[in-house]
Coordinates of C-alpha atoms and ligand atoms in Angstrom, one line a residue:
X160 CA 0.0 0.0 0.0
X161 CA 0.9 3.7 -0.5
X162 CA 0.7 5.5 2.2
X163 CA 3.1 8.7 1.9
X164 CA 1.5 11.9 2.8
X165 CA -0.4 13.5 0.2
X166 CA -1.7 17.3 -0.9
X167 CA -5.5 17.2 0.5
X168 CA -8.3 17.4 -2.2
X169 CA -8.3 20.6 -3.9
X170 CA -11.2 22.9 -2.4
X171 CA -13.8 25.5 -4.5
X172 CA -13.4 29.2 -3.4
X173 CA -16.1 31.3 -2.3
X174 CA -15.9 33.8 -5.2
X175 CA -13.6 33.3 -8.2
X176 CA -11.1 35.9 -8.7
X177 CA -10.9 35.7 -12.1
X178 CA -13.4 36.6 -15.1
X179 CA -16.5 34.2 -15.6
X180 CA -17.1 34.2 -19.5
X181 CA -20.9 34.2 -19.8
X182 CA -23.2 34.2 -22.9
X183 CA -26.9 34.0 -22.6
X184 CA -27.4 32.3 -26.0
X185 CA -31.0 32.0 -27.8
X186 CA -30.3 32.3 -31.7
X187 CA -28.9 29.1 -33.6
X188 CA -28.4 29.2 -37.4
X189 CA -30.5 27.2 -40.0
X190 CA -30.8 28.0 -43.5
X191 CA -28.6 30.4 -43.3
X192 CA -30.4 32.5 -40.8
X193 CA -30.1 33.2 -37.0
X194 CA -33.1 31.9 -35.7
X195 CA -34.4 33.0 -32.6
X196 CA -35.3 29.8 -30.4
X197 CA -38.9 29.3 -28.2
X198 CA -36.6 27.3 -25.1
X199 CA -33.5 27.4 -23.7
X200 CA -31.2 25.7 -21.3
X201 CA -28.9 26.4 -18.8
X202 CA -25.2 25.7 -18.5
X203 CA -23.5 25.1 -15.5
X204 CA -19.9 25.0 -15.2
X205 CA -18.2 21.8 -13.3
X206 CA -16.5 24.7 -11.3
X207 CA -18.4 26.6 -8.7
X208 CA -18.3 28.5 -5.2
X209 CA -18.7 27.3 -1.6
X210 CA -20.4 28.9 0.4
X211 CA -21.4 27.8 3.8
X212 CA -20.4 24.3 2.9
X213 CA -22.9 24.7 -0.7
X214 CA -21.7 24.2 -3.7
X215 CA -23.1 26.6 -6.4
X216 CA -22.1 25.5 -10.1
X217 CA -21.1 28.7 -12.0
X218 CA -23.9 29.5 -14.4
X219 CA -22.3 30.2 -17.8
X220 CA -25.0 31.0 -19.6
X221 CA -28.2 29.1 -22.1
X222 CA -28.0 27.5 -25.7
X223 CA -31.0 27.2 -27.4
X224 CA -33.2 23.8 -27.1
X225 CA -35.1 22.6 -30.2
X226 CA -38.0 20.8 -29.9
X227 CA -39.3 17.9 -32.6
X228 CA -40.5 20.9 -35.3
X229 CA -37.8 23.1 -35.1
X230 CA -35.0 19.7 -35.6
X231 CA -37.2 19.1 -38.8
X232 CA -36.7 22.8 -39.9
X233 CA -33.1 22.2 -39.8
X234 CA -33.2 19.3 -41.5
X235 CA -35.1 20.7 -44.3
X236 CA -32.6 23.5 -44.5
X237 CA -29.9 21.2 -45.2
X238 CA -31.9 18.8 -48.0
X239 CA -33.0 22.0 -49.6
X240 CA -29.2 23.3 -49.6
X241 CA -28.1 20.3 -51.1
X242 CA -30.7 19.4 -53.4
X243 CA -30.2 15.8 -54.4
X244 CA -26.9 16.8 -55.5
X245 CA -28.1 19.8 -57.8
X246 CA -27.5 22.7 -54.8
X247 CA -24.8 25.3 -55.4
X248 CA -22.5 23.7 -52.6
X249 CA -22.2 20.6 -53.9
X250 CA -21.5 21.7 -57.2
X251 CA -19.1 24.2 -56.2
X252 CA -15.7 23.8 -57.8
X253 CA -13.3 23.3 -55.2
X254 CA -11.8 26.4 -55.3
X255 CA -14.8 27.8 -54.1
X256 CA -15.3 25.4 -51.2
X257 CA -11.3 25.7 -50.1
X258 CA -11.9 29.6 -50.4
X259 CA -15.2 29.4 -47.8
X260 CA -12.9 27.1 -45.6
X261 CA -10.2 29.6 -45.6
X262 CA -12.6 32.4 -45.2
X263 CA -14.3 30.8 -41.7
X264 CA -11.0 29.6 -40.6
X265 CA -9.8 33.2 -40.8
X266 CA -13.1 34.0 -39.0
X267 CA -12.8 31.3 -36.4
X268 CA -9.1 32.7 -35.5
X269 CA -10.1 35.9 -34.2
X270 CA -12.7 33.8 -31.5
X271 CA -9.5 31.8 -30.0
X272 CA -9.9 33.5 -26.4
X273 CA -13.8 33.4 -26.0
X274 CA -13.5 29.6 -27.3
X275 CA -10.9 28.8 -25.0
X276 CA -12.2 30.4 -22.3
X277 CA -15.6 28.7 -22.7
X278 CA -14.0 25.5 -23.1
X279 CA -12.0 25.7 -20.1
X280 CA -15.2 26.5 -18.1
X281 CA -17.9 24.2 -19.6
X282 CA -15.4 21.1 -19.4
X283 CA -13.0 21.8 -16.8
X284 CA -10.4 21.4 -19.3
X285 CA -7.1 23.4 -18.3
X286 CA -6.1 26.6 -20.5
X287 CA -2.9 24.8 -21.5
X288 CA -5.2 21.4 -22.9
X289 CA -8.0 24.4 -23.9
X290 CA -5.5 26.6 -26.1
X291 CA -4.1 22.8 -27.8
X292 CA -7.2 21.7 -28.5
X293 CA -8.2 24.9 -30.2
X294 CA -4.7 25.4 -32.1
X295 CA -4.6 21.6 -33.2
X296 CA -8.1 22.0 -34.7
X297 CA -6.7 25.4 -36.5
X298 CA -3.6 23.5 -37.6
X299 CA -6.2 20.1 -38.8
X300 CA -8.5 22.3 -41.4
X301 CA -5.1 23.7 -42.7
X302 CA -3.8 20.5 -43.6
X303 CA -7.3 20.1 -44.5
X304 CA -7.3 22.5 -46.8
X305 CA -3.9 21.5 -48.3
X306 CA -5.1 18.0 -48.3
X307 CA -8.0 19.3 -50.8
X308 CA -5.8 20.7 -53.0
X309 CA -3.8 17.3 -53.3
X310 CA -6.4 15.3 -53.9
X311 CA -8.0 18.2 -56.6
X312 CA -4.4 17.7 -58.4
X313 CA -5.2 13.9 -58.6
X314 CA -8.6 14.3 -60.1
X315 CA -7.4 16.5 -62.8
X316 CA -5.5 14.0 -64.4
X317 CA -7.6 11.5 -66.6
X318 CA -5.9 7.7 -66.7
X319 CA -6.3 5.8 -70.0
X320 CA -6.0 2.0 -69.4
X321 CA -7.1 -0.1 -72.0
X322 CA -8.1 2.3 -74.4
X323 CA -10.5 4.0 -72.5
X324 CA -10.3 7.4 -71.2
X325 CA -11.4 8.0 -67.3
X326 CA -11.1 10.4 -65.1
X327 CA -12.2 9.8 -61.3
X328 CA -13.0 12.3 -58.6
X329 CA -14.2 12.4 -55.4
X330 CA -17.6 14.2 -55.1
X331 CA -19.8 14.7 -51.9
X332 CA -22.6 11.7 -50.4
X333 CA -25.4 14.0 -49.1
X334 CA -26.5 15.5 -46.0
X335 CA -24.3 15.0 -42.9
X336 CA -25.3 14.5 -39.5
X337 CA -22.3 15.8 -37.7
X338 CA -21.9 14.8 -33.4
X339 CA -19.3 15.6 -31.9
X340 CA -18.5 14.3 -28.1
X341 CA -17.7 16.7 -24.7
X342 CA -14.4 15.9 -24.4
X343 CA -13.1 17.1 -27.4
X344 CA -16.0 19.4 -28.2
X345 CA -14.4 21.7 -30.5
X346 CA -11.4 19.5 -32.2
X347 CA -13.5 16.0 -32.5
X348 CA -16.6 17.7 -34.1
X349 CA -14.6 19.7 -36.5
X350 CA -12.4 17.5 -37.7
X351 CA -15.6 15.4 -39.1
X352 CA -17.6 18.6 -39.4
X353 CA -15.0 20.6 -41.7
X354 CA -13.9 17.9 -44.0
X355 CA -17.8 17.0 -44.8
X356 CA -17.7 20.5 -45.6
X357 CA -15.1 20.6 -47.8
X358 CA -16.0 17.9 -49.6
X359 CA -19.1 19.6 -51.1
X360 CA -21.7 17.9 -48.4
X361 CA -24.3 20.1 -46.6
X362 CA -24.4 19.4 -43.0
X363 CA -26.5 19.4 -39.8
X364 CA -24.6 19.6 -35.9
X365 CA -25.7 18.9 -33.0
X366 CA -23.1 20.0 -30.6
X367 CA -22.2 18.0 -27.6
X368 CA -24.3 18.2 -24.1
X369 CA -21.1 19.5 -22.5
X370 CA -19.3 21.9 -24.5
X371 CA -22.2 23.3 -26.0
X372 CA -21.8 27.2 -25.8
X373 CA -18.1 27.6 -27.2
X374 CA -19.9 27.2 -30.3
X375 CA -22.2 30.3 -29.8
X376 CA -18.8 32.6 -30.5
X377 CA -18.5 30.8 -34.5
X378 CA -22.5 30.9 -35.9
X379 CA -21.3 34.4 -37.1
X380 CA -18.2 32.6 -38.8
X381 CA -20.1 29.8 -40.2
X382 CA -23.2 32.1 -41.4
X383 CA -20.4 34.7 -43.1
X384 CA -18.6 32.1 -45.1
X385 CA -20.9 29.2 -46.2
X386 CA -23.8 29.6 -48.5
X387 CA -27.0 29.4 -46.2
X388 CA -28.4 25.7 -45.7
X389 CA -24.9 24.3 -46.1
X390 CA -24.4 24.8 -42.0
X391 CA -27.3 24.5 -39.8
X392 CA -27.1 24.0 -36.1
X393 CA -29.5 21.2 -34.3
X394 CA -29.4 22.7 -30.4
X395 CA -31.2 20.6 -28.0
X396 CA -32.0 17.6 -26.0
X397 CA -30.1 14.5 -28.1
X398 CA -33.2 11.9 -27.4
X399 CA -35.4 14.8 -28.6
X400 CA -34.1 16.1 -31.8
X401 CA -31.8 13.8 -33.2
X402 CA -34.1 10.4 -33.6
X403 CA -36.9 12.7 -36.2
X404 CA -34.1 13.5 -37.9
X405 CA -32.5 9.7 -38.4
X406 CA -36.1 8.6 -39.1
X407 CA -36.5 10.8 -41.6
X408 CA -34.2 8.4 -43.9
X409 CA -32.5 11.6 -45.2
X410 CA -29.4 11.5 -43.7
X411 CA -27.2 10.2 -45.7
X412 CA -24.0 10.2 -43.7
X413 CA -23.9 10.1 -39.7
X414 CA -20.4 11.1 -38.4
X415 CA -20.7 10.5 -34.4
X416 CA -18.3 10.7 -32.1
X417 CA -19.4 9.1 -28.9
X418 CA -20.9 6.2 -27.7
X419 CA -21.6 3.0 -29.4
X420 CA -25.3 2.3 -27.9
X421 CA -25.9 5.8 -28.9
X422 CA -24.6 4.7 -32.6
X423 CA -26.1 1.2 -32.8
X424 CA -29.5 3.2 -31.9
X425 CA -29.0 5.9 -34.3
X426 CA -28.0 3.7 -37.4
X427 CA -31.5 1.2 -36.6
X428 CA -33.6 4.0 -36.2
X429 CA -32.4 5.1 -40.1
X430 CA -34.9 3.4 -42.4
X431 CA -32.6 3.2 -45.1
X432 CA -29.5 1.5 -44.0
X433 CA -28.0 1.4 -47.2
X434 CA -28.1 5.1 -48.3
X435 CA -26.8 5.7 -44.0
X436 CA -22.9 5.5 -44.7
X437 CA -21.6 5.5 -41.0
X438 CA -18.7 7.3 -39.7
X439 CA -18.1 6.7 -35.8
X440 CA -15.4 7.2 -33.0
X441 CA -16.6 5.1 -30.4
X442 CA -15.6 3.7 -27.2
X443 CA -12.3 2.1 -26.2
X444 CA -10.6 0.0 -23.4
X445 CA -7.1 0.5 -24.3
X446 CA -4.8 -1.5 -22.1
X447 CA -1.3 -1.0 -21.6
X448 CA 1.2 -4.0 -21.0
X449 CA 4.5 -3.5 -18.8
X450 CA 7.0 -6.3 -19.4
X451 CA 9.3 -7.3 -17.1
X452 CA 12.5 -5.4 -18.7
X453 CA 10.3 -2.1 -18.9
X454 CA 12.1 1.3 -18.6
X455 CA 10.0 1.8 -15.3
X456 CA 10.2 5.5 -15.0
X457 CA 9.5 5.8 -18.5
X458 CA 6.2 3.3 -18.6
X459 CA 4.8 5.5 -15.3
X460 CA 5.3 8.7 -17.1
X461 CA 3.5 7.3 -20.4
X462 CA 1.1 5.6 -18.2
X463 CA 0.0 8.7 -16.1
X464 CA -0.3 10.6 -19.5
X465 CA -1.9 8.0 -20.5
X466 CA -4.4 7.2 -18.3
X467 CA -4.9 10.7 -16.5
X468 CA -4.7 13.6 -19.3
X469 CA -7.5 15.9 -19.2
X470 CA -8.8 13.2 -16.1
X471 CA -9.2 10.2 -18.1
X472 CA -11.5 11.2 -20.4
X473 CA -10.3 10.7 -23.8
X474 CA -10.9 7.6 -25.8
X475 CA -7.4 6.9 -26.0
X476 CA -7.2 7.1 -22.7
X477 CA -5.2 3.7 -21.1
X478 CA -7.8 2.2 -18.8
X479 CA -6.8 -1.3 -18.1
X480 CA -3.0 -1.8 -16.8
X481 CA -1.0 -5.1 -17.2
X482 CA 1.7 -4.9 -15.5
X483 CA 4.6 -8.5 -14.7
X484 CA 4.4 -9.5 -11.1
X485 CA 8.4 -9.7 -11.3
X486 CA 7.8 -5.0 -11.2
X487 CA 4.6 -4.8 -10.1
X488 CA 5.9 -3.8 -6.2
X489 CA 8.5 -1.3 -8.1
X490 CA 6.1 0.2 -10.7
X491 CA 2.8 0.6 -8.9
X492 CA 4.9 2.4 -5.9
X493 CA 6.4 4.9 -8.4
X494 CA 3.3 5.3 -10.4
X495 CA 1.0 5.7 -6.9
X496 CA 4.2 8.4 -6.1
X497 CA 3.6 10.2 -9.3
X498 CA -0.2 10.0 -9.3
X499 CA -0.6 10.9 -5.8
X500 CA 1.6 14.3 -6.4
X501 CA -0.7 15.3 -9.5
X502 CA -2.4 18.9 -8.4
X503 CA -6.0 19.5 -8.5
X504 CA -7.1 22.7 -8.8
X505 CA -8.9 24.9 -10.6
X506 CA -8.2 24.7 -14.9
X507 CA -6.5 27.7 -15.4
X508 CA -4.0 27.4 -12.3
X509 CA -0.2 26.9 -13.1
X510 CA 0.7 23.0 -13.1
X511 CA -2.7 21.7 -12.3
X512 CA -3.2 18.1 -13.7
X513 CA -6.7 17.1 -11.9
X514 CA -9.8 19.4 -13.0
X515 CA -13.4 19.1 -11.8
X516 CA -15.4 16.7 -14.2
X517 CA -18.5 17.6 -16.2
X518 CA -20.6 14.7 -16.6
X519 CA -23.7 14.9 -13.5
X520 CA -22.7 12.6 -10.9
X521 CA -19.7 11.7 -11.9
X522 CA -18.3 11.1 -8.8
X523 CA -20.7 9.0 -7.9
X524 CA -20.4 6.7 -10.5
X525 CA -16.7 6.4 -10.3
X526 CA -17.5 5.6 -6.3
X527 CA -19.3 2.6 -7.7
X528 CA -17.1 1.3 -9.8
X529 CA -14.3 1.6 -7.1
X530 CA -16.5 -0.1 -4.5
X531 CA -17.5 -3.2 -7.5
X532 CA -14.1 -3.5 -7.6
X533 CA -13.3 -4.0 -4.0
X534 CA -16.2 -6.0 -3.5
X535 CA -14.9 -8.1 -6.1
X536 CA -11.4 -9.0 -4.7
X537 CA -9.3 -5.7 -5.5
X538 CA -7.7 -3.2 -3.5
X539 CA -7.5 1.2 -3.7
X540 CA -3.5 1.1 -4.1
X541 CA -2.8 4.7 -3.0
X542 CA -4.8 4.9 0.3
X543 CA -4.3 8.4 1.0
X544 CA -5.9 10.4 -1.8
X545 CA -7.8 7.5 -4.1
X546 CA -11.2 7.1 -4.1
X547 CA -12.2 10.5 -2.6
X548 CA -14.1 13.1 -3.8
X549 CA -15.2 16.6 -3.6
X550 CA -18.3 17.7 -5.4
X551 CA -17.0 17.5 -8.8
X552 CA -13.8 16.4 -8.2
X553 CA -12.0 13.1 -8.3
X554 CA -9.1 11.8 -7.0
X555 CA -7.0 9.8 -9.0
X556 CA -7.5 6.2 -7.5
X557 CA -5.0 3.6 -8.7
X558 CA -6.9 -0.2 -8.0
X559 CA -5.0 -3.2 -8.1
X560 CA -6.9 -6.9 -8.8
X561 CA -9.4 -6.2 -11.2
X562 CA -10.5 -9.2 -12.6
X563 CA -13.0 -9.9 -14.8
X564 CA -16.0 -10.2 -11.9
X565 CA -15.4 -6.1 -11.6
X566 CA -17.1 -3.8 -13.6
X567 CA -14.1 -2.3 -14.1
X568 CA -12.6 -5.1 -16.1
X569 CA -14.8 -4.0 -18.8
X570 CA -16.3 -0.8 -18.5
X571 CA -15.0 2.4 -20.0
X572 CA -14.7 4.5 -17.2
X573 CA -13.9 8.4 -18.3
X574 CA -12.5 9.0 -15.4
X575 CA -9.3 9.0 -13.3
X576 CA -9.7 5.3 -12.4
X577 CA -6.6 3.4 -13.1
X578 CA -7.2 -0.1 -12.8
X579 CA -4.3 -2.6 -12.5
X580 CA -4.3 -6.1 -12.9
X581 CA -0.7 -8.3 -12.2
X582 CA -0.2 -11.1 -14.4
X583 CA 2.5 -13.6 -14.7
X584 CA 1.9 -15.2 -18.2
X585 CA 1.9 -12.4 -21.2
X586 CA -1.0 -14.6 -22.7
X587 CA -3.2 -13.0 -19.8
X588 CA -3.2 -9.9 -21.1
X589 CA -3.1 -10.6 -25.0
X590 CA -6.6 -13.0 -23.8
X591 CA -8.3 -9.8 -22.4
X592 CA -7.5 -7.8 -25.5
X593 CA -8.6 -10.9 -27.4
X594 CA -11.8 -11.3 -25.8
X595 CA -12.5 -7.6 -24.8
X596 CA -15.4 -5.5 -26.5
X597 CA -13.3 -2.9 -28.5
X598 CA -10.0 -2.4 -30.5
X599 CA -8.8 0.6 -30.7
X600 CA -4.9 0.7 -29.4
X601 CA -2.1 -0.8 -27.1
X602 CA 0.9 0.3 -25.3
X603 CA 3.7 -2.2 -25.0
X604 CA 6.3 -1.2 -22.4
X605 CA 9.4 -3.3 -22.6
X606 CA 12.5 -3.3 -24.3
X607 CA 13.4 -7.1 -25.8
X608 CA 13.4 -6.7 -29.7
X609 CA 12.5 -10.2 -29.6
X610 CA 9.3 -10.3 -26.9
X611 CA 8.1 -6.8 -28.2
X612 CA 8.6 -7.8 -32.1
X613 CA 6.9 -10.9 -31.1
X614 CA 3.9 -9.6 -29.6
X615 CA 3.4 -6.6 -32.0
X616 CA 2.3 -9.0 -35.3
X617 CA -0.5 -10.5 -32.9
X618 CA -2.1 -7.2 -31.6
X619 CA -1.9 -5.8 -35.0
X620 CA -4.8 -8.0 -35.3
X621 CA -6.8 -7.1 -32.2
X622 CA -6.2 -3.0 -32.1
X623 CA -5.3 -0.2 -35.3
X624 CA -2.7 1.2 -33.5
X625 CA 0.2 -0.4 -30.9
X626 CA 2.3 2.2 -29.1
X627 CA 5.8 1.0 -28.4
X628 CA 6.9 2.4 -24.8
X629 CA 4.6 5.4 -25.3
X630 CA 1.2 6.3 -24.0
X631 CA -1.7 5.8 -26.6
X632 CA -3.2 8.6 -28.2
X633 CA -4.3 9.8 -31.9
X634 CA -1.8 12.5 -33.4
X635 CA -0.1 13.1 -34.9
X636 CA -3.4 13.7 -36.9
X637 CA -1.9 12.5 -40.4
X638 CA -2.0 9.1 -39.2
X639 CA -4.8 7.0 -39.5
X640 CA -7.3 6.8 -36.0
X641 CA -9.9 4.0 -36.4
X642 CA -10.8 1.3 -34.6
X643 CA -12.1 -2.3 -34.5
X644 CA -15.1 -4.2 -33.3
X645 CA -17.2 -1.7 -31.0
X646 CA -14.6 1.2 -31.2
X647 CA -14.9 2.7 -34.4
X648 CA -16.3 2.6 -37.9
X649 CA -14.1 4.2 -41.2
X650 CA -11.0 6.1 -40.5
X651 CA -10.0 9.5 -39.5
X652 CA -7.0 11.7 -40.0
X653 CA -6.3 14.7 -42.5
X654 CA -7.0 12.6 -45.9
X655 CA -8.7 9.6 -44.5
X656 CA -12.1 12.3 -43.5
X657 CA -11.7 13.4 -46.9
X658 CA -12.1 10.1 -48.4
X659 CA -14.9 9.4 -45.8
X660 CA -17.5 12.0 -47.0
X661 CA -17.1 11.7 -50.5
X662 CA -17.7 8.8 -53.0
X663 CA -15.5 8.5 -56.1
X664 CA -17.2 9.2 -58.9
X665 CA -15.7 8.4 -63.0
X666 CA -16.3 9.4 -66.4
X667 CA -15.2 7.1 -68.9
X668 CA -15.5 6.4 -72.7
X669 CA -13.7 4.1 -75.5
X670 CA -11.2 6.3 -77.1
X671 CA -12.9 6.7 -80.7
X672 CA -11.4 9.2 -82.5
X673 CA -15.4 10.6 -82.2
X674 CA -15.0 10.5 -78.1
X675 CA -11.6 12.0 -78.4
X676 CA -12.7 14.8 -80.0
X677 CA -15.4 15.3 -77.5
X678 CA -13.6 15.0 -74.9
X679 CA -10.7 17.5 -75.8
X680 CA -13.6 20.2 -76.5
X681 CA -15.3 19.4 -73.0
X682 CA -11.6 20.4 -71.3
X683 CA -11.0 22.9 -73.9
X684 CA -13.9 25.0 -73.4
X685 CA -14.3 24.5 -69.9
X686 CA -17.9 23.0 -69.9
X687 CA -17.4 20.4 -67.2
X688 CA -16.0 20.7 -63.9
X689 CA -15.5 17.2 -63.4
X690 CA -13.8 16.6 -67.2
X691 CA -11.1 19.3 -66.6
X692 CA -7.5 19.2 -66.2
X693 CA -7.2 22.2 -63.8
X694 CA -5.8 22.0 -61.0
X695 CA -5.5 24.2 -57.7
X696 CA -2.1 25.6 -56.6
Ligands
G3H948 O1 -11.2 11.2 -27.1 C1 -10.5 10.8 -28.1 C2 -9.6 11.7 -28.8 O2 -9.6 11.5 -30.2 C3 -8.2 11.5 -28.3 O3 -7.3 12.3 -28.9 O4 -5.3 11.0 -28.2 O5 -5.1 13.3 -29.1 O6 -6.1 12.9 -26.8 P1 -5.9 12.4 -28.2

């Protein structure tokens, strides 16, 4: 057991000394409009005073909620906008839909500090993590954007195999439902929502139930650069608004970031599974295995990156631990050290690591989980500070034993839980990955060519992505981020999204000397788009 003295649990203040971003938002664009909505709903922050032993949650504001009518009148605004294909978005050349992306990213600059603060506040996310997130998204639509042009170059040139002419671009699928998830609010919706966009595809988003009003500081950069209809924002109660909409059968592509009940739900409620094309970030259970010869201080720095960034609540979170009985004693003591000396505070304090959590009741759920898990056979490993909480806060709790009767074993737990098993066999932990519910990534921790190399080809086949002596996460965003069984469906990173929302599309034709004069008047006068050997710079 750990037992070293720890810092106590941080505490709320009674007034915050810094400035409270607040925005009492009712309007919500559709059809190229600010609409004025009938409801609202409050946001609380996860922060809040103390007063008198009360907790207050700081109220940040309202977003607009949508009832039933008003999700179908943004619906309509995006069918109309795209027009079976006929609208002016999606047969915009791509130099016009590059420009509109430049244009709102330009727009979307000059919001950083409202965004960031906002984000900070809603999630509890600290300014350092905040600022990333929005700077990475900034950085993804410019490769974005680059990643257009690359893949407009490739379309230009026609291919003649077998004596017929074709050329083959990449045109848009329809009308996108676009949801994105609280803990990356801004970063994992955009990078779906832009790249629909891009590609010529008229979109509907619903923004996340946590992470909602950042969004209220970019309607005016989405209304300024897209055509109207080609943006339109669904505000409200998910079970409310979004199942109309699925029903409807005219969503043709569902880009959801989230959970995968919430998917499997969505994509059966769609009455025409085979126009629904399905992109999805789902849940994960990423385990990490520490071989004996593991680099220890190494494997607890990745692994309380790993499992405690932004407290445990990223997909690529690690949430199961493996760890060889030969350095268990050595590794949990230096990872309960490191854990245990983690601050919590408040998000925009200097070197805070623990922030308070968003979701209601959080702390209550991760108490259940902890006391499964005892119940069950295991054990809190750092006794001082783990399973403890204040309001919203949660201490990192480090438990040891979790076999397969604990919840824990298999739940995703979006929280700073790390749960620990020992294991003396390496087939122990290769059988839960085997077995387990999702596939997303690994981390190996050792450092035998031989054991590593040998266990790498195997997991290749379980998980997309095994991270040698390093924590698992997705960037660098040019690499591919999927998932198998319940973890993901289709791949995302800069040119996989691309490919994603759009659908090759050829014309071809025998190469009669009839077609080849055609053809050489359809690029010489310019009368297609598609049959046209410019190219963007
Ligand atoms: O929540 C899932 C995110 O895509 C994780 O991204 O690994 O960069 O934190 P990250």
């Amino acid at each position: 057991m750990h037992t070293e003295p720890v810092p106590p649990l941080a505490a709320f203040p009674e007034a915050f000394e810094v400035v409270v971003p607040q925005l009492f938002q009712k309007e919500y664009l559709v059809a190229g409009e600010l609409r004025t909505a009938t409801a609202v709903k409050e946001v609380l922050s996860p922060m809040g005073t103390l007063s008198g032993g009360e907790f207050r949650p700081v109220v940040l504001g309202h977003v607009p909620k949508l009832g039933r009518d008003e999700a179908m009148e943004v619906l309509k605004a995006a069918v109309a906008a795209y027009k079976q294909g006929h609208g002016d978005w999606p047969t915009a050349t791509v130099g016009e839909r590059v420009a509109a992306v430049e244009n709102f990213v330009a727009l979307m600059v000059k919001e950083r500090e409202p965004v960031v603060s906002m984000l900070m506040w809603e999630i509890g996310k600290t300014r350092g993590d905040s600022e990333k997130e929005f700077d990475r998204t900034v950085g993804y639509l410019r490769d974005t954007i680059e990643a257009v042009r690359d893949l407009d170059r490739d379309g230009s040139r026609p291919t003649i195999v077998e004596g017929i002419y074709g050329q083959i671009r990449r045109m848009p699928l329809g009308v996108v439902l676009c949801m994105g998830p609280f803990n990356y609010p801004l970063n994992e919706t955009f990078a779906t929502l832009l790249p629909a966009l891009i590609m010529g595809n008229t979109v509907i988003f619903k923004p996340p139930k946590f992470g909602t009003l950042l969004f209220g500081y970019l309607l005016s950069a989405f209304q300024k650069a897209f055509p109207p209809g080609v943006v339109n924002m669904l505000y409200g109660d998910g079970r409310t608004v979004v199942p109309p909409v699925m029903e409807s059968g005219l969503i043709d592509v569902l880009a959801l970031i989230g959970s995968s009940n919430a998917a499997n739900t969505l994509k059966k409620s769609h009455p025409k599974p085979n126009r629904l094309r399905c992109i999805l970030g789902l849940d994960a259970k990423n385990a990490a295995i520490i071989l004996p010869d593991a680099d220890v201080d190494n494997a607890v720095t990745e692994c309380v990156l790993g499992t405690l960034s932004f407290n445990g609540q990223r997909c690529t979170a690690i949430k199961m631990i493996y760890v060889h009985k030969s350095i268990a004693d050595d590794f949990l003591s230096r990872l309960a050290k490191a854990v245990d000396s983690l601050k919590m505070g408040m998000p925009w304090e200097k070197g805070v690591s623990i922030t308070p959590l968003p979701e209601n009741n959080k702390a209550a759920t991760l108490h259940g989980y902890v006391q499964d898990a005892i119940d069950n056979g295991a054990v809190v490993y750092n006794t001082s500070r783990g399973n403890q909480s204040f309001h919203t806060f949660f201490a990192p709790t480090i438990v040891v034993g979790v076999g397969e009767k604990c919840k824990l074993y298999t739940v995703e737990q979006f929280g700073p839980i790390i749960p620990v098993q020992v294991f003396t066999e390496v087939s122990e932990p290769i059988e839960y990955i085997t077995n387990g519910y999702f596939g997303q990534q690994v981390s190996l921790f050792g450092s035998d060519p031989t054991e590593i190399g040998g266990l790498i080809d195997p997991l290749v086949n379980q998980v997309c992505r095994v991270n040698i002596n390093s924590q698992c996460q997705r960037g660098p965003d040019v690499f591919p981020f999927n998932g198998r069984k319940d973890s993901a469906e289709g791949t995302l990173s800069v040119t996989d999204a691309l490919r994603s929302f759009s659908i090759r599309a050829l014309v071809a034709g025998k190469l009669t000397p009839g077609n080849k004069v055609l053809i050489k008047e359809i690029i010489r006068t310019r009368s297609s788009s598609f049959v046209n050997t410019d190219y963007l710079l």
